[in-house]
Short mmCIF file of C-alpha atoms and ligand atoms in Angstrom, two decimals:
data_model
loop_
_atom_site.label_atom_id
_atom_site.label_comp_id
_atom_site.label_asym_id
_atom_site.label_seq_id
_atom_site.Cartn_x
_atom_site.Cartn_y
_atom_site.Cartn_z
CA MET A 131 102.72 79.99 102.23
CA ALA A 132 106.41 80.71 102.56
CA ARG A 133 108.64 83.61 103.60
CA ALA A 134 111.64 84.76 101.59
CA ASP A 135 113.73 82.14 103.40
CA GLY A 136 111.29 79.40 102.33
CA LEU A 137 109.80 78.90 105.79
CA LEU A 138 106.16 79.39 106.70
CA THR A 139 104.71 82.82 107.39
CA HIS A 140 102.16 83.77 110.01
CA GLU A 141 99.81 85.21 107.41
CA ILE A 142 96.75 83.18 106.59
CA ASP A 143 97.52 83.69 102.89
CA PRO A 144 100.90 85.35 102.17
CA THR A 145 99.83 86.10 98.59
CA ASP A 146 97.10 88.27 100.10
CA ARG A 147 99.00 89.77 102.99
CA LYS A 148 97.61 92.59 105.05
CA PRO A 149 99.08 96.05 104.70
CA GLN A 150 102.43 95.62 106.36
CA ASP A 151 104.33 97.96 108.62
CA GLN A 152 107.82 98.09 107.28
CA CYS A 153 109.88 98.50 110.41
CA GLY A 154 110.05 98.62 114.18
CA VAL A 155 112.68 100.67 116.03
CA PHE A 156 113.97 100.54 119.59
CA GLY A 157 116.62 102.50 121.48
CA ILE A 158 117.98 102.42 125.01
CA TRP A 159 120.41 104.42 127.18
CA ALA A 160 120.87 102.58 130.47
CA PRO A 161 124.28 102.29 132.20
CA GLY A 162 124.54 99.11 134.25
CA GLU A 163 121.91 97.26 132.21
CA ASP A 164 122.46 94.48 129.70
CA VAL A 165 121.29 96.75 126.89
CA ALA A 166 121.71 94.21 124.06
CA LYS A 167 119.28 91.85 125.81
CA LEU A 168 116.80 94.63 126.49
CA VAL A 169 116.89 95.62 122.81
CA TYR A 170 116.44 91.97 121.87
CA PHE A 171 113.26 91.71 123.91
CA GLY A 172 112.11 95.12 122.72
CA LEU A 173 112.49 93.95 119.12
CA TYR A 174 110.66 90.75 120.03
CA ALA A 175 107.69 92.90 121.05
CA LEU A 176 107.94 94.72 117.71
CA GLN A 177 108.35 91.61 115.57
CA HIS A 178 104.93 92.22 113.94
CA ARG A 179 106.39 95.42 112.40
CA GLY A 180 109.00 93.52 110.38
CA GLN A 181 109.98 89.90 109.94
CA GLU A 182 112.64 89.91 107.23
CA SER A 183 115.69 91.13 109.11
CA ALA A 184 116.78 92.30 112.54
CA GLY A 185 119.77 94.16 113.92
CA ILE A 186 121.24 95.64 117.07
CA ALA A 187 123.99 98.27 117.51
CA THR A 188 125.57 98.87 120.92
CA SER A 189 128.19 101.26 122.24
CA ASN A 190 130.38 101.22 125.33
CA GLY A 191 131.04 104.94 125.00
CA GLU A 192 134.03 104.46 122.72
CA GLN A 193 133.09 102.03 119.99
CA ILE A 194 129.90 101.00 118.20
CA LEU A 195 129.34 97.34 117.30
CA VAL A 196 126.56 96.20 114.97
CA TYR A 197 125.10 92.75 114.43
CA ARG A 198 122.36 92.31 111.83
CA ASP A 199 121.06 89.53 109.64
CA MET A 200 118.10 88.21 107.70
CA GLY A 201 115.32 86.48 109.63
CA LEU A 202 113.17 86.81 112.71
CA VAL A 203 114.67 88.30 115.88
CA SER A 204 114.82 84.80 117.38
CA GLN A 205 116.65 83.47 114.30
CA VAL A 206 119.16 86.31 114.05
CA PHE A 207 120.34 86.40 117.68
CA ASP A 208 121.26 83.79 120.20
CA GLU A 209 122.65 84.24 123.70
CA ARG A 210 126.26 84.21 122.48
CA ASP A 211 125.62 86.87 119.81
CA LEU A 212 124.14 89.16 122.42
CA GLU A 213 127.16 88.63 124.68
CA THR A 214 129.36 90.06 121.93
CA LEU A 215 127.44 93.35 122.09
CA PRO A 216 128.53 95.13 125.26
CA GLY A 217 127.75 98.72 126.17
CA HIS A 218 125.35 101.06 127.91
CA LEU A 219 123.48 102.44 124.92
CA ALA A 220 121.99 100.61 121.98
CA ILE A 221 119.50 100.74 119.15
CA GLY A 222 117.67 97.96 117.33
CA HIS A 223 115.63 97.47 114.22
CA THR A 224 113.31 94.88 112.77
CA ARG A 225 112.54 95.18 109.10
CA TYR A 226 109.93 94.03 106.67
CA SER A 227 111.09 94.58 103.11
CA THR A 228 108.98 95.29 100.08
CA THR A 229 108.86 92.64 97.39
CA GLY A 230 112.21 92.07 95.75
CA SER A 231 114.44 93.73 98.32
CA PRO A 232 114.85 91.30 101.21
CA MET A 233 118.63 91.59 101.16
CA TRP A 234 121.23 91.65 103.90
CA GLU A 235 122.54 95.05 102.79
CA ASN A 236 119.16 96.60 103.60
CA ALA A 237 119.09 95.25 107.15
CA GLN A 238 119.50 97.93 109.81
CA PRO A 239 120.90 99.66 111.84
CA THR A 240 123.06 101.22 109.14
CA LEU A 241 126.47 102.47 110.14
CA GLY A 242 128.38 105.45 108.75
CA PRO A 243 131.23 107.82 109.60
CA THR A 244 130.66 111.52 110.39
CA PRO A 245 133.03 114.27 111.47
CA TRP A 246 131.77 113.77 115.04
CA GLY A 247 132.02 110.00 115.28
CA THR A 248 130.24 106.95 113.91
CA VAL A 249 126.46 107.00 113.51
CA ALA A 250 124.21 103.94 113.73
CA LEU A 251 120.70 104.62 112.43
CA ALA A 252 117.37 102.78 112.37
CA HIS A 253 114.31 104.08 110.55
CA ASN A 254 110.58 103.41 110.43
CA GLY A 255 108.79 105.28 107.65
CA ASN A 256 109.49 106.36 104.11
CA LEU A 257 111.07 109.52 102.72
CA THR A 258 109.17 110.87 99.72
CA ASN A 259 111.86 113.28 98.44
CA PHE A 260 114.54 110.63 97.94
CA GLU A 261 115.66 112.00 94.53
CA GLU A 262 116.09 115.49 95.95
CA LEU A 263 118.05 114.17 98.92
CA GLU A 264 120.21 112.04 96.67
CA ALA A 265 120.98 115.12 94.56
CA MET A 266 121.84 116.99 97.76
CA ALA A 267 124.20 114.20 98.80
CA ASP A 268 125.78 114.28 95.32
CA ALA A 269 126.26 118.05 95.50
CA ARG A 270 127.82 117.88 98.93
CA ARG A 271 130.09 115.00 98.09
CA PRO A 272 133.28 116.67 96.78
CA ALA A 273 134.34 117.19 100.38
CA HIS A 274 133.91 113.47 100.92
CA ASP A 275 135.10 112.06 97.62
CA HIS A 276 136.73 109.10 99.25
CA VAL A 277 133.30 107.51 98.68
CA VAL A 278 133.45 104.88 95.94
CA ARG A 279 131.21 105.54 92.95
CA THR A 280 129.28 102.83 91.18
CA HIS A 281 126.93 102.71 88.23
CA THR A 282 123.37 101.79 89.15
CA LYS A 283 121.61 99.51 86.70
CA LYS A 284 118.21 100.83 87.64
CA THR A 285 118.63 104.52 86.86
CA GLY A 286 121.67 104.29 84.63
CA ARG A 287 123.18 107.06 86.76
CA THR A 288 126.50 107.07 88.44
CA ARG A 289 126.01 107.41 92.14
CA PRO A 290 128.10 106.94 95.20
CA TYR A 291 128.35 103.52 96.60
CA ARG A 292 126.23 102.99 99.65
CA ASP A 293 125.92 99.55 101.04
CA SER A 294 122.14 99.51 100.62
CA THR A 295 119.35 100.90 98.45
CA ASN A 296 117.04 102.26 101.12
CA ASP A 297 116.60 105.81 102.32
CA THR A 298 118.14 105.04 105.71
CA SER A 299 121.64 104.70 104.28
CA LEU A 300 121.11 107.96 102.37
CA VAL A 301 120.29 109.74 105.64
CA THR A 302 123.38 108.18 107.21
CA GLU A 303 125.43 109.60 104.34
CA LEU A 304 123.79 113.02 104.64
CA PHE A 305 124.79 113.16 108.30
CA ALA A 306 128.42 113.10 107.19
CA SER A 307 128.06 116.30 105.18
CA ALA A 308 125.58 118.18 107.36
CA GLU A 309 126.68 121.41 108.98
CA GLY A 310 127.08 121.87 112.71
CA LYS A 311 129.51 121.60 115.54
CA ASP A 312 128.16 118.24 116.67
CA LEU A 313 125.70 115.51 115.67
CA THR A 314 122.76 117.29 117.33
CA GLU A 315 123.33 120.42 115.24
CA ALA A 316 123.83 118.31 112.13
CA ALA A 317 120.51 116.53 112.75
CA LEU A 318 118.70 119.83 113.39
CA GLU A 319 120.09 121.17 110.11
CA MET A 320 119.23 118.07 108.10
CA PHE A 321 115.81 116.91 109.36
CA PRO A 322 113.84 119.92 108.03
CA LYS A 323 115.06 118.89 104.56
CA LEU A 324 113.52 115.41 104.83
CA VAL A 325 109.99 114.97 103.47
CA GLY A 326 107.80 112.00 104.28
CA ALA A 327 107.41 109.79 107.30
CA PHE A 328 110.28 109.09 109.66
CA SER A 329 110.61 107.79 113.15
CA PHE A 330 114.38 107.53 113.68
CA VAL A 331 116.44 106.13 116.51
CA PHE A 332 120.15 106.69 116.11
CA MET A 333 123.29 106.95 118.16
CA ASP A 334 126.93 107.89 118.13
CA GLU A 335 129.42 106.44 120.60
CA THR A 336 127.97 108.35 123.57
CA THR A 337 124.47 109.61 122.85
CA LEU A 338 121.11 108.07 121.97
CA TYR A 339 118.84 110.14 119.70
CA ALA A 340 115.22 109.83 118.60
CA ALA A 341 113.36 111.96 116.08
CA ARG A 342 109.92 112.00 114.51
CA ASP A 343 108.73 113.76 111.36
CA PRO A 344 106.54 116.87 111.75
CA HIS A 345 103.42 114.84 110.84
CA GLY A 346 104.15 112.10 113.38
CA VAL A 347 102.92 109.55 110.83
CA ARG A 348 104.52 106.54 112.50
CA PRO A 349 104.40 106.21 116.27
CA LEU A 350 107.41 106.67 118.59
CA ALA A 351 107.18 106.48 122.37
CA LEU A 352 109.53 107.49 125.18
CA GLY A 353 109.85 105.44 128.37
CA ARG A 354 111.79 105.57 131.62
CA LEU A 355 113.75 102.83 133.35
CA GLU A 356 115.00 103.24 136.90
CA HIS A 357 118.44 104.14 135.58
CA GLY A 358 117.83 104.97 131.98
CA TRP A 359 115.62 105.80 129.03
CA VAL A 360 113.97 103.81 126.26
CA VAL A 361 112.41 104.81 122.93
CA ALA A 362 110.32 102.41 120.89
CA SER A 363 107.93 102.31 117.96
CA GLU A 364 105.15 101.16 120.28
CA THR A 365 104.38 101.41 123.97
CA ALA A 366 103.99 97.61 124.15
CA ALA A 367 107.77 97.36 123.67
CA LEU A 368 108.29 99.69 126.64
CA ASP A 369 106.05 97.46 128.75
CA ILE A 370 107.98 94.32 127.87
CA VAL A 371 111.33 95.72 129.12
CA GLY A 372 109.77 97.17 132.29
CA ALA A 373 109.94 100.82 131.20
CA SER A 374 107.17 103.18 132.22
CA PHE A 375 105.62 105.31 129.50
CA VAL A 376 106.61 108.98 129.76
CA ARG A 377 105.24 110.53 126.57
CA GLU A 378 105.42 110.28 122.81
CA VAL A 379 108.32 111.79 120.91
CA GLU A 380 106.47 114.81 119.52
CA PRO A 381 106.05 115.36 115.79
CA GLY A 382 108.96 117.59 114.73
CA GLU A 383 110.99 116.82 117.86
CA LEU A 384 114.57 115.56 118.28
CA ILE A 385 115.55 114.01 121.60
CA ALA A 386 119.13 113.42 122.76
CA ILE A 387 119.95 111.28 125.80
CA ASP A 388 123.37 110.85 127.43
CA GLU A 389 125.10 111.22 130.77
CA ASP A 390 123.87 114.84 130.95
CA GLY A 391 120.26 113.63 130.83
CA LEU A 392 117.52 114.14 128.24
CA ARG A 393 117.45 117.19 125.97
CA SER A 394 114.60 118.07 123.63
CA TYR A 395 114.93 120.14 120.42
CA ARG A 396 112.34 121.16 117.87
CA PHE A 397 113.30 121.11 114.19
CA ALA A 398 109.81 121.79 112.78
CA GLU A 399 106.36 122.87 113.90
CA PRO A 400 104.07 119.85 114.46
CA LYS A 401 101.44 119.22 111.77
CA PRO A 402 100.02 115.88 112.98
CA ALA A 403 98.82 113.36 110.40
CA ARG A 404 99.06 110.11 112.36
CA CYS A 405 98.46 106.90 110.41
CA VAL A 406 94.89 105.73 111.09
CA PHE A 407 95.84 102.23 109.94
CA GLU A 408 97.96 101.83 113.08
CA TYR A 409 94.68 101.88 115.00
CA VAL A 410 92.90 99.59 112.51
CA TYR A 411 95.46 96.85 112.12
CA LEU A 412 99.17 97.69 112.21
CA ALA A 413 99.98 98.38 115.86
CA ARG A 414 99.69 95.85 118.65
CA PRO A 415 96.29 96.05 120.39
CA ASP A 416 98.06 96.56 123.73
CA SER A 417 99.87 99.68 122.50
CA VAL A 418 98.66 103.21 123.18
CA ILE A 419 98.93 105.82 120.42
CA ASN A 420 98.33 109.46 121.27
CA GLY A 421 96.47 108.53 124.42
CA LYS A 422 94.21 105.87 122.87
CA LEU A 423 94.57 102.15 123.53
CA VAL A 424 94.58 100.48 120.13
CA HIS A 425 92.42 97.59 121.37
CA ALA A 426 89.73 100.04 122.54
CA SER A 427 89.70 101.70 119.09
CA ARG A 428 89.27 98.34 117.39
CA ALA A 429 86.44 97.25 119.68
CA GLU A 430 84.71 100.59 119.06
CA MET A 431 85.15 100.13 115.29
CA GLY A 432 83.23 96.86 115.71
CA ARG A 433 80.43 98.64 117.58
CA VAL A 434 80.21 101.35 114.91
CA LEU A 435 80.19 98.65 112.23
CA ALA A 436 77.25 96.92 113.96
CA ARG A 437 75.29 100.18 113.93
CA GLU A 438 76.18 101.00 110.32
CA HIS A 439 75.67 97.45 108.95
CA PRO A 440 73.27 95.45 111.13
CA VAL A 441 72.19 91.95 110.11
CA GLU A 442 70.10 89.09 111.56
CA ALA A 443 72.50 86.32 112.51
CA ASP A 444 73.24 83.56 115.06
CA MET A 445 76.96 84.08 115.71
CA VAL A 446 79.67 86.72 115.29
CA MET A 447 83.17 85.42 114.69
CA ALA A 448 86.54 86.95 113.83
CA THR A 449 89.05 86.25 111.15
CA PRO A 450 91.92 85.05 113.33
CA GLU A 451 93.42 86.94 114.97
CA SER A 452 93.48 90.56 114.00
CA GLY A 453 89.71 90.80 113.57
CA THR A 454 88.96 89.72 117.15
CA PRO A 455 88.59 93.08 119.00
CA ALA A 456 86.26 94.44 116.30
CA ALA A 457 84.27 91.18 116.27
CA VAL A 458 83.80 91.39 120.05
CA GLY A 459 82.65 95.01 119.64
CA TYR A 460 80.21 94.00 116.89
CA ALA A 461 78.80 91.22 119.08
CA GLU A 462 78.39 93.57 122.07
CA GLU A 463 76.55 96.20 120.07
CA SER A 464 74.37 93.83 118.05
CA GLY A 465 73.53 91.40 120.88
CA ILE A 466 74.51 88.49 118.62
CA PRO A 467 76.69 86.00 120.56
CA PHE A 468 80.41 85.98 119.85
CA GLY A 469 81.74 82.52 119.03
CA GLN A 470 84.76 80.78 117.60
CA GLY A 471 84.44 79.37 114.12
CA LEU A 472 88.07 78.82 113.21
CA MET A 473 91.09 77.57 115.08
CA LYS A 474 94.44 79.03 114.12
CA ASN A 475 97.58 77.00 114.51
CA ALA A 476 99.48 79.60 116.51
CA TYR A 477 102.89 78.03 115.98
CA VAL A 478 102.82 77.35 112.26
CA GLY A 479 104.78 80.51 111.39
CA ARG A 480 107.45 79.58 113.89
CA THR A 481 108.44 76.27 112.42
CA PHE A 482 111.86 76.24 110.80
CA ILE A 483 110.91 73.34 108.51
CA GLN A 484 109.92 74.17 104.97
CA PRO A 485 106.43 72.94 104.00
CA SER A 486 106.33 70.20 101.33
CA GLN A 487 104.50 70.74 98.05
CA THR A 488 101.53 68.67 99.30
CA LEU A 489 101.27 70.84 102.39
CA ARG A 490 101.51 74.04 100.36
CA GLN A 491 98.49 72.88 98.38
CA GLN A 492 96.54 72.76 101.60
CA GLY A 493 96.51 76.56 101.37
CA ILE A 494 94.98 78.30 104.37
CA ARG A 495 93.93 74.93 105.84
CA LEU A 496 97.48 74.49 107.04
CA LYS A 497 96.90 77.47 109.28
CA LEU A 498 93.16 77.46 109.98
CA ASN A 499 90.73 74.68 110.80
CA PRO A 500 86.94 75.22 111.01
CA LEU A 501 85.03 74.24 114.17
CA LYS A 502 82.24 72.48 112.32
CA GLU A 503 79.89 72.09 115.30
CA ASN A 504 79.93 75.84 115.88
CA ILE A 505 79.29 76.67 112.25
CA ALA A 506 76.90 74.10 110.76
CA GLY A 507 73.41 75.45 110.11
CA LYS A 508 74.20 78.94 111.43
CA ARG A 509 73.94 82.45 110.01
CA ILE A 510 77.41 83.82 110.65
CA VAL A 511 78.86 87.34 110.77
CA VAL A 512 82.60 87.24 109.99
CA VAL A 513 84.48 90.38 111.10
CA ASP A 514 87.85 91.29 109.61
CA ASP A 515 89.90 94.47 109.78
CA SER A 516 90.57 94.96 106.06
CA ILE A 517 90.33 93.42 102.61
CA VAL A 518 93.33 93.71 100.30
CA ARG A 519 93.04 91.38 97.30
CA GLY A 520 90.11 89.42 98.72
CA ASN A 521 91.75 86.00 98.33
CA THR A 522 91.77 85.31 102.08
CA GLN A 523 88.12 86.18 102.57
CA ARG A 524 87.13 84.14 99.50
CA ALA A 525 88.94 81.09 100.85
CA LEU A 526 87.35 81.62 104.27
CA VAL A 527 83.85 81.86 102.84
CA ARG A 528 84.45 78.61 100.95
CA MET A 529 85.76 76.93 104.07
CA LEU A 530 82.81 78.08 106.17
CA ARG A 531 80.29 76.96 103.53
CA GLU A 532 81.95 73.53 103.40
CA ALA A 533 81.61 73.41 107.18
CA GLY A 534 77.84 73.92 106.79
CA ALA A 535 77.29 77.66 107.42
CA LYS A 536 73.78 78.72 106.35
CA GLU A 537 74.60 82.37 105.67
CA ILE A 538 77.89 84.31 105.72
CA HIS A 539 77.89 88.07 106.28
CA ILE A 540 81.27 89.79 106.06
CA ARG A 541 81.87 93.00 108.02
CA ILE A 542 85.09 95.01 107.66
CA SER A 543 86.28 97.42 110.34
CA SER A 544 88.05 99.72 107.88
CA PRO A 545 86.71 101.41 104.74
CA PRO A 546 87.65 100.03 101.30
CA VAL A 547 91.44 100.33 100.72
CA LYS A 548 91.82 102.01 97.33
CA TRP A 549 95.09 103.95 97.38
CA PRO A 550 98.75 103.07 97.99
CA CYS A 551 100.71 104.28 101.02
CA PHE A 552 103.89 106.33 100.56
CA TYR A 553 104.60 106.66 104.26
CA GLY A 554 106.06 103.30 105.21
CA ILE A 555 103.29 100.74 104.77
CA ASP A 556 103.49 98.09 102.07
CA PHE A 557 100.19 97.54 100.28
CA ALA A 558 99.31 95.61 97.19
CA THR A 559 99.56 97.74 94.06
CA ARG A 560 96.51 99.83 93.20
CA ALA A 561 95.59 97.41 90.44
CA GLU A 562 95.66 94.50 92.90
CA LEU A 563 93.41 96.15 95.50
CA ILE A 564 89.99 94.54 95.11
CA ALA A 565 88.17 97.74 96.18
CA ASN A 566 89.81 99.71 93.38
CA GLY A 567 87.39 99.23 90.53
CA LEU A 568 84.66 97.06 92.10
CA THR A 569 81.58 98.21 94.02
CA THR A 570 80.81 96.73 97.43
CA ASP A 571 78.13 94.51 95.86
CA GLU A 572 80.59 93.27 93.24
CA ILE A 573 83.20 92.53 95.90
CA CYS A 574 80.57 90.65 97.92
CA GLN A 575 79.74 88.57 94.87
CA SER A 576 83.41 87.93 94.16
CA LEU A 577 83.92 86.68 97.73
CA GLY A 578 80.82 84.47 97.56
CA ALA A 579 79.33 86.02 100.73
CA ASP A 580 75.64 86.74 101.44
CA SER A 581 76.36 90.35 102.40
CA LEU A 582 79.32 92.68 102.88
CA GLY A 583 79.59 95.91 104.87
CA TYR A 584 82.54 98.27 105.39
CA ILE A 585 82.74 100.81 108.21
CA SER A 586 82.53 104.43 107.00
CA VAL A 587 85.57 106.73 107.05
CA ASP A 588 83.84 108.95 109.64
CA GLY A 589 82.92 105.92 111.77
CA MET A 590 86.50 104.62 111.74
CA ILE A 591 87.92 108.03 112.67
CA ALA A 592 85.37 108.51 115.47
CA ALA A 593 86.41 105.15 116.97
CA THR A 594 89.99 106.38 117.37
CA THR A 595 88.82 109.50 119.32
CA GLN A 596 91.48 111.46 117.44
CA GLU A 597 90.97 114.83 115.78
CA PRO A 598 90.01 113.99 112.16
CA LYS A 599 92.40 116.63 110.79
CA GLU A 600 95.27 115.04 112.73
CA LEU A 601 94.98 111.64 111.03
CA CYS A 602 96.25 110.36 107.70
CA THR A 603 93.49 108.45 105.88
CA ALA A 604 95.06 108.56 102.42
CA CYS A 605 94.79 104.85 101.59
CA PHE A 606 90.99 105.13 102.06
CA THR A 607 90.36 108.64 100.75
CA GLY A 608 93.22 109.41 98.33
CA THR A 609 93.91 112.66 100.24
CA TYR A 610 97.63 112.63 101.02
CA PRO A 611 98.83 114.90 103.84
CA ILE A 612 102.46 114.92 102.59
CA THR A 613 103.66 115.45 99.03
CA VAL A 614 103.62 112.21 97.06
CA PRO A 615 106.80 111.47 95.09
CA SER A 616 106.69 111.84 91.32
CA ASP A 617 108.23 108.42 90.74
CA ALA A 618 105.80 106.56 92.98
CA ALA A 619 106.77 102.99 92.09
CA THR A 620 110.48 103.52 92.79
CA ALA A 621 109.67 105.35 96.00
CA LEU A 622 107.66 102.39 97.26
CA GLU A 623 110.61 100.04 96.69
CA ARG A 624 112.83 102.07 98.99
CA SER A 625 110.49 102.15 101.95
CA CYS A 626 111.46 101.15 105.38
S1 SF4 B 833 98.20 106.04 103.58
FE1 SF4 B 833 98.17 107.04 105.58
S2 SF4 B 833 96.54 105.92 106.72
FE2 SF4 B 833 97.08 104.65 104.97
S3 SF4 B 833 98.64 103.26 105.78
FE3 SF4 B 833 99.72 105.01 104.87
S4 SF4 B 833 100.08 106.42 106.55
FE4 SF4 B 833 98.52 104.97 107.20
#
């Protein structure tokens, strides 16, 4: 039930957590505005993309200051911290770390020197050619051999000291040795060498930059303030700071913003492979990705699910809260009334008091309570967006049966998750994924449900209204649009 800091998480069962976006990024260039506060609220809107650490870097045109720490945005910053971050441009980052690496050194933005000034960098995604890039950094290093070398326990190799183990600090280091007359040229030289998923926001003392990989795997949106510009992982973060949506940062595009205005550069031809899971679960429902409101996609997934897996029942309910749009869609299409069967304690993940052992044993009951009058004697359809290990759904089925449900039919608005993600989403390992090795009937039996139905891959894609060939569906199909690293396990540990 607890986070790395021992406090409660929002997840119904943290040992069976949903696929988790590993970072949210935000950037702003707005003279005359309190940019640190705007980044703070932007990160607040992106908190679902990372809850382990948060950081903000600001610049007044001459000097960059960074403040970062472990914890939620609201735990890391208070009013006084934000007052120590003056300036007119800023970037921010909220990070979820993979198991075993929730450490301060991996918090972002990272900071590093370059021949053109200091660079602060924040990253959402995962680079799949880390070894190659590390070798490139090694080869380029003689010109920068002031860098301290250390021996890494993991690989047994001697490598330069960087203050963190993720790929973001490697990119920061590569900036220092890239060729070009300024940071823009250095970025245009370096980005074509990066493989994998990256949505970057970065800055030097005077200029805000944003860049997105040629596949546009992770989202990145551009917004306009009256006197400035904003970039953010999701459009919902633009809304919250009062910025109007302009367009997405295009796959393969680098944007630079400073007192001369906005300049756009292309470092690669776009080959879109947007993450379909952003539509299923990861992004906020009030965000728009490539012209499609995420909430509308989820409701449509529910309608498709009702057509693909109909059932006679008395009530449709959602697994709180991410299953709600699909459950409403299922109810609309099937004509079965939508109802509430479970109440979620909305504030439980925000308490700063550690749960006692007795409370931990309460399991998901600490977070969910069944509405017995709505459930008893009824045939119930429970709609959820995905099944990872199955522990959550098993506990829910048990809870609903104890509350008197007559039948329980589980419907899932994504296909079975069978493959890991190398592009910035943390899944359970392949061996832990319940759909990897069991048939749908066997999974149904394991959950203790009366029936189980998953939406088809085609049905899910159709609900997003995106071109099928422009979506990544690898975790469902095993077809990866970008080269998968040879050392997969190590690559997953470095994600951000
Ligand atoms: S494998 Fe592709 S679809 Fe699945 S989470 Fe990763 S990027 Fe998204």
